[in-house]
PDB file of C-alpha atoms in Angstrom:
ATOM      1  CA  UNK Z   8     255.509 119.413 203.606  1.00  0.00           C
ATOM      2  CA  UNK Z   9     258.196 120.056 206.451  1.00  0.00           C
ATOM      3  CA  UNK Z  10     262.109 119.276 205.999  1.00  0.00           C
ATOM      4  CA  UNK Z  11     263.375 116.493 207.632  1.00  0.00           C
ATOM      5  CA  UNK Z  12     266.495 115.926 209.608  1.00  0.00           C
ATOM      6  CA  UNK Z  13     268.464 114.443 206.766  1.00  0.00           C
ATOM      7  CA  UNK Z  14     267.234 116.954 204.296  1.00  0.00           C
ATOM      8  CA  UNK Z  15     268.533 119.678 206.661  1.00  0.00           C
ATOM      9  CA  UNK Z  16     271.705 117.963 207.067  1.00  0.00           C
ATOM     10  CA  UNK Z  17     272.281 117.439 203.343  1.00  0.00           C
ATOM     11  CA  UNK Z  18     271.776 121.170 202.569  1.00  0.00           C
ATOM     12  CA  UNK Z  19     273.978 122.109 205.415  1.00  0.00           C
ATOM     13  CA  UNK Z  20     276.617 119.905 204.166  1.00  0.00           C
ATOM     14  CA  UNK Z  21     276.177 121.325 200.613  1.00  0.00           C
ATOM     15  CA  UNK Z  22     276.472 124.864 201.861  1.00  0.00           C
ATOM     16  CA  UNK Z  23     279.670 123.965 203.637  1.00  0.00           C
ATOM     17  CA  UNK Z  24     281.292 122.292 200.750  1.00  0.00           C
ATOM     18  CA  UNK Z  25     280.591 125.398 198.483  1.00  0.00           C
ATOM     19  CA  UNK Z  26     281.953 127.739 200.980  1.00  0.00           C
ATOM     20  CA  UNK Z  27     285.057 126.041 201.855  1.00  0.00           C
ATOM     21  CA  UNK Z  28     286.972 126.862 198.831  1.00  0.00           C
ATOM     22  CA  UNK Z  29     286.034 130.691 199.140  1.00  0.00           C
ATOM     23  CA  UNK Z  30     287.494 130.734 202.929  1.00  0.00           C
ATOM     24  CA  UNK Z  31     290.420 128.821 202.157  1.00  0.00           C
ATOM     25  CA  UNK Z  32     293.714 130.165 202.712  1.00  0.00           C
ATOM     26  CA  UNK Z  33     294.909 132.268 199.682  1.00  0.00           C
ATOM     27  CA  UNK Z  34     298.732 131.503 200.278  1.00  0.00           C
ATOM     28  CA  UNK Z  35     298.243 127.922 199.316  1.00  0.00           C
ATOM     29  CA  UNK Z  36     297.706 128.114 195.500  1.00  0.00           C
ATOM     30  CA  UNK Z  37     300.098 127.699 192.517  1.00  0.00           C
ATOM     31  CA  UNK Z  38     302.208 130.956 192.048  1.00  0.00           C
ATOM     32  CA  UNK Z  39     300.235 132.510 194.442  1.00  0.00           C
ATOM     33  CA  UNK Z  40     303.096 133.595 196.939  1.00  0.00           C
ATOM     34  CA  UNK Z  41     304.715 135.656 194.108  1.00  0.00           C
ATOM     35  CA  UNK Z  42     301.746 137.162 193.197  1.00  0.00           C
ATOM     36  CA  UNK Z  43     300.915 138.239 196.664  1.00  0.00           C
ATOM     37  CA  UNK Z  44     304.232 139.786 197.123  1.00  0.00           C
ATOM     38  CA  UNK Z  45     303.494 141.961 194.086  1.00  0.00           C
ATOM     39  CA  UNK Z  46     300.067 142.618 195.100  1.00  0.00           C
ATOM     40  CA  UNK Z  47     301.417 144.006 198.265  1.00  0.00           C
ATOM     41  CA  UNK Z  48     303.362 146.405 196.261  1.00  0.00           C
ATOM     42  CA  UNK Z  49     300.499 147.827 194.457  1.00  0.00           C
ATOM     43  CA  UNK Z  50     301.012 145.861 191.373  1.00  0.00           C
ATOM     44  CA  UNK Z  51     298.427 143.807 189.547  1.00  0.00           C
ATOM     45  CA  UNK Z  52     299.409 140.123 188.876  1.00  0.00           C
ATOM     46  CA  UNK Z  53     299.568 140.745 185.014  1.00  0.00           C
ATOM     47  CA  UNK Z  54     302.153 143.527 185.427  1.00  0.00           C
ATOM     48  CA  UNK Z  55     304.199 141.409 187.894  1.00  0.00           C
ATOM     49  CA  UNK Z  56     305.313 139.094 185.435  1.00  0.00           C
ATOM     50  CA  UNK Z  57     306.528 141.694 182.913  1.00  0.00           C
ATOM     51  CA  UNK Z  58     309.905 142.886 182.427  1.00  0.00           C
ATOM     52  CA  UNK Z  59     310.552 145.540 183.783  1.00  0.00           C
ATOM     53  CA  UNK Z  60     308.265 144.325 186.568  1.00  0.00           C
ATOM     54  CA  UNK Z  61     305.052 146.445 187.582  1.00  0.00           C
ATOM     55  CA  UNK Z  62     305.596 148.778 184.655  1.00  0.00           C
ATOM     56  CA  UNK Z  63     303.112 148.998 181.992  1.00  0.00           C
ATOM     57  CA  UNK Z  64     304.181 148.479 178.564  1.00  0.00           C
ATOM     58  CA  UNK Z  65     303.447 151.757 177.173  1.00  0.00           C
ATOM     59  CA  UNK Z  66     305.437 153.282 180.030  1.00  0.00           C
ATOM     60  CA  UNK Z  67     308.268 151.045 179.912  1.00  0.00           C
ATOM     61  CA  UNK Z  68     309.750 152.526 176.698  1.00  0.00           C
ATOM     62  CA  UNK Z  69     309.143 156.214 177.921  1.00  0.00           C
ATOM     63  CA  UNK Z  70     311.268 155.647 180.967  1.00  0.00           C
ATOM     64  CA  UNK Z  71     314.310 154.547 178.653  1.00  0.00           C
ATOM     65  CA  UNK Z  72     315.423 158.176 178.663  1.00  0.00           C
ATOM     66  CA  UNK Z  73     318.786 158.492 180.169  1.00  0.00           C
ATOM     67  CA  UNK Z  74     319.146 161.574 182.243  1.00  0.00           C
ATOM     68  CA  UNK Z  75     322.734 162.348 183.555  1.00  0.00           C
ATOM     69  CA  UNK Z  76     325.865 164.618 183.078  1.00  0.00           C
ATOM     70  CA  UNK Z  77     327.662 163.173 180.418  1.00  0.00           C
ATOM     71  CA  UNK Z  78     328.082 163.621 176.736  1.00  0.00           C
ATOM     72  CA  UNK Z  79     325.192 161.903 174.886  1.00  0.00           C
ATOM     73  CA  UNK Z  80     323.043 161.701 178.161  1.00  0.00           C
ATOM     74  CA  UNK Z  81     319.928 163.857 178.629  1.00  0.00           C
ATOM     75  CA  UNK Z  82     320.010 166.994 180.832  1.00  0.00           C
ATOM     76  CA  UNK Z  83     317.318 167.988 183.274  1.00  0.00           C
ATOM     77  CA  UNK Z  84     317.337 171.429 182.420  1.00  0.00           C
ATOM     78  CA  UNK Z  85     315.015 172.349 185.188  1.00  0.00           C
ATOM     79  CA  UNK Z  86     318.084 171.590 187.445  1.00  0.00           C
ATOM     80  CA  UNK Z  87     320.426 174.072 186.011  1.00  0.00           C
ATOM     81  CA  UNK Z  88     320.665 177.710 185.112  1.00  0.00           C
ATOM     82  CA  UNK Z  89     320.230 178.696 181.284  1.00  0.00           C
ATOM     83  CA  UNK Z  90     323.154 180.790 180.356  1.00  0.00           C
ATOM     84  CA  UNK Z  91     322.068 183.826 178.766  1.00  0.00           C
ATOM     85  CA  UNK Z  92     325.195 185.769 178.346  1.00  0.00           C
ATOM     86  CA  UNK Z  93     327.378 183.609 175.979  1.00  0.00           C
ATOM     87  CA  UNK Z  94     330.100 186.244 175.840  1.00  0.00           C
ATOM     88  CA  UNK Z  95     330.886 185.913 179.676  1.00  0.00           C
ATOM     89  CA  UNK Z  96     332.050 182.317 178.679  1.00  0.00           C
ATOM     90  CA  UNK Z  97     333.498 182.789 175.403  1.00  0.00           C
ATOM     91  CA  UNK Z  98     331.662 179.777 173.925  1.00  0.00           C
ATOM     92  CA  UNK Z  99     330.388 179.037 170.298  1.00  0.00           C
ATOM     93  CA  UNK Z 100     327.141 180.055 169.191  1.00  0.00           C
ATOM     94  CA  UNK Z 101     325.011 178.035 166.944  1.00  0.00           C
ATOM     95  CA  UNK Z 102     321.379 177.846 166.105  1.00  0.00           C
ATOM     96  CA  UNK Z 103     319.797 174.979 168.320  1.00  0.00           C
ATOM     97  CA  UNK Z 104     322.213 175.218 170.948  1.00  0.00           C
ATOM     98  CA  UNK Z 105     321.572 176.176 174.647  1.00  0.00           C
ATOM     99  CA  UNK Z 106     324.168 176.352 177.541  1.00  0.00           C
ATOM    100  CA  UNK Z 107     323.275 175.408 181.080  1.00  0.00           C
ATOM    101  CA  UNK Z 108     325.533 176.089 184.058  1.00  0.00           C
ATOM    102  CA  UNK Z 109     326.001 174.170 187.067  1.00  0.00           C
ATOM    103  CA  UNK Z 110     328.731 175.339 189.875  1.00  0.00           C
ATOM    104  CA  UNK Z 111     331.872 174.540 187.876  1.00  0.00           C
ATOM    105  CA  UNK Z 112     330.525 172.985 184.503  1.00  0.00           C
ATOM    106  CA  UNK Z 113     328.942 174.388 181.551  1.00  0.00           C
ATOM    107  CA  UNK Z 114     326.716 172.270 179.353  1.00  0.00           C
ATOM    108  CA  UNK Z 115     326.249 172.557 175.660  1.00  0.00           C
ATOM    109  CA  UNK Z 116     322.433 170.958 174.964  1.00  0.00           C
ATOM    110  CA  UNK Z 117     320.510 170.435 171.963  1.00  0.00           C
ATOM    111  CA  UNK Z 118     317.434 172.789 172.460  1.00  0.00           C
ATOM    112  CA  UNK Z 119     314.921 170.267 171.085  1.00  0.00           C
ATOM    113  CA  UNK Z 120     316.001 166.898 172.524  1.00  0.00           C
ATOM    114  CA  UNK Z 121     318.114 168.111 175.615  1.00  0.00           C
ATOM    115  CA  UNK Z 122     320.856 165.960 174.892  1.00  0.00           C
ATOM    116  CA  UNK Z 123     324.190 167.052 176.189  1.00  0.00           C
ATOM    117  CA  UNK Z 124     326.855 167.816 173.277  1.00  0.00           C
ATOM    118  CA  UNK Z 125     329.686 168.754 175.374  1.00  0.00           C
ATOM    119  CA  UNK Z 126     330.522 169.386 179.042  1.00  0.00           C
ATOM    120  CA  UNK Z 127     332.894 172.269 179.684  1.00  0.00           C
ATOM    121  CA  UNK Z 128     334.985 172.471 182.775  1.00  0.00           C
ATOM    122  CA  UNK Z 129     334.740 176.425 183.750  1.00  0.00           C
ATOM    123  CA  UNK Z 130     337.820 176.136 186.118  1.00  0.00           C
ATOM    124  CA  UNK Z 131     340.047 174.754 183.641  1.00  0.00           C
ATOM    125  CA  UNK Z 132     338.941 177.078 180.758  1.00  0.00           C
ATOM    126  CA  UNK Z 133     339.392 180.276 183.090  1.00  0.00           C
ATOM    127  CA  UNK Z 134     343.303 179.146 183.829  1.00  0.00           C
ATOM    128  CA  UNK Z 135     344.062 178.190 179.916  1.00  0.00           C
TER     129      UNK Z 135
END
């Protein structure tokens, strides 16, 4: 039995009907523009809707650490010089404290948490 023209036409029409949705423009769907913008940034659509955007839930809390140079902030100790000669600056010694120096400031830091306990202005301390 050889295929007839109406049979071939019907098979072609069915094939095109199934292929058409696959070849459709991806920007026409519901919420698709928003997902496409995040996908361009390398963010999966599920994380694009999270707050903060594009950050996995386990990492969102990990990044809550506030680094800075004020009392209560955490100090990035890698960026500062550890003071070993505490007599030079006449500072109070206590177990669990470390002192780090930047150009004109000294930071008293908790050794375990790296939280800044005090900021000492060296220029002002020299003149008093």
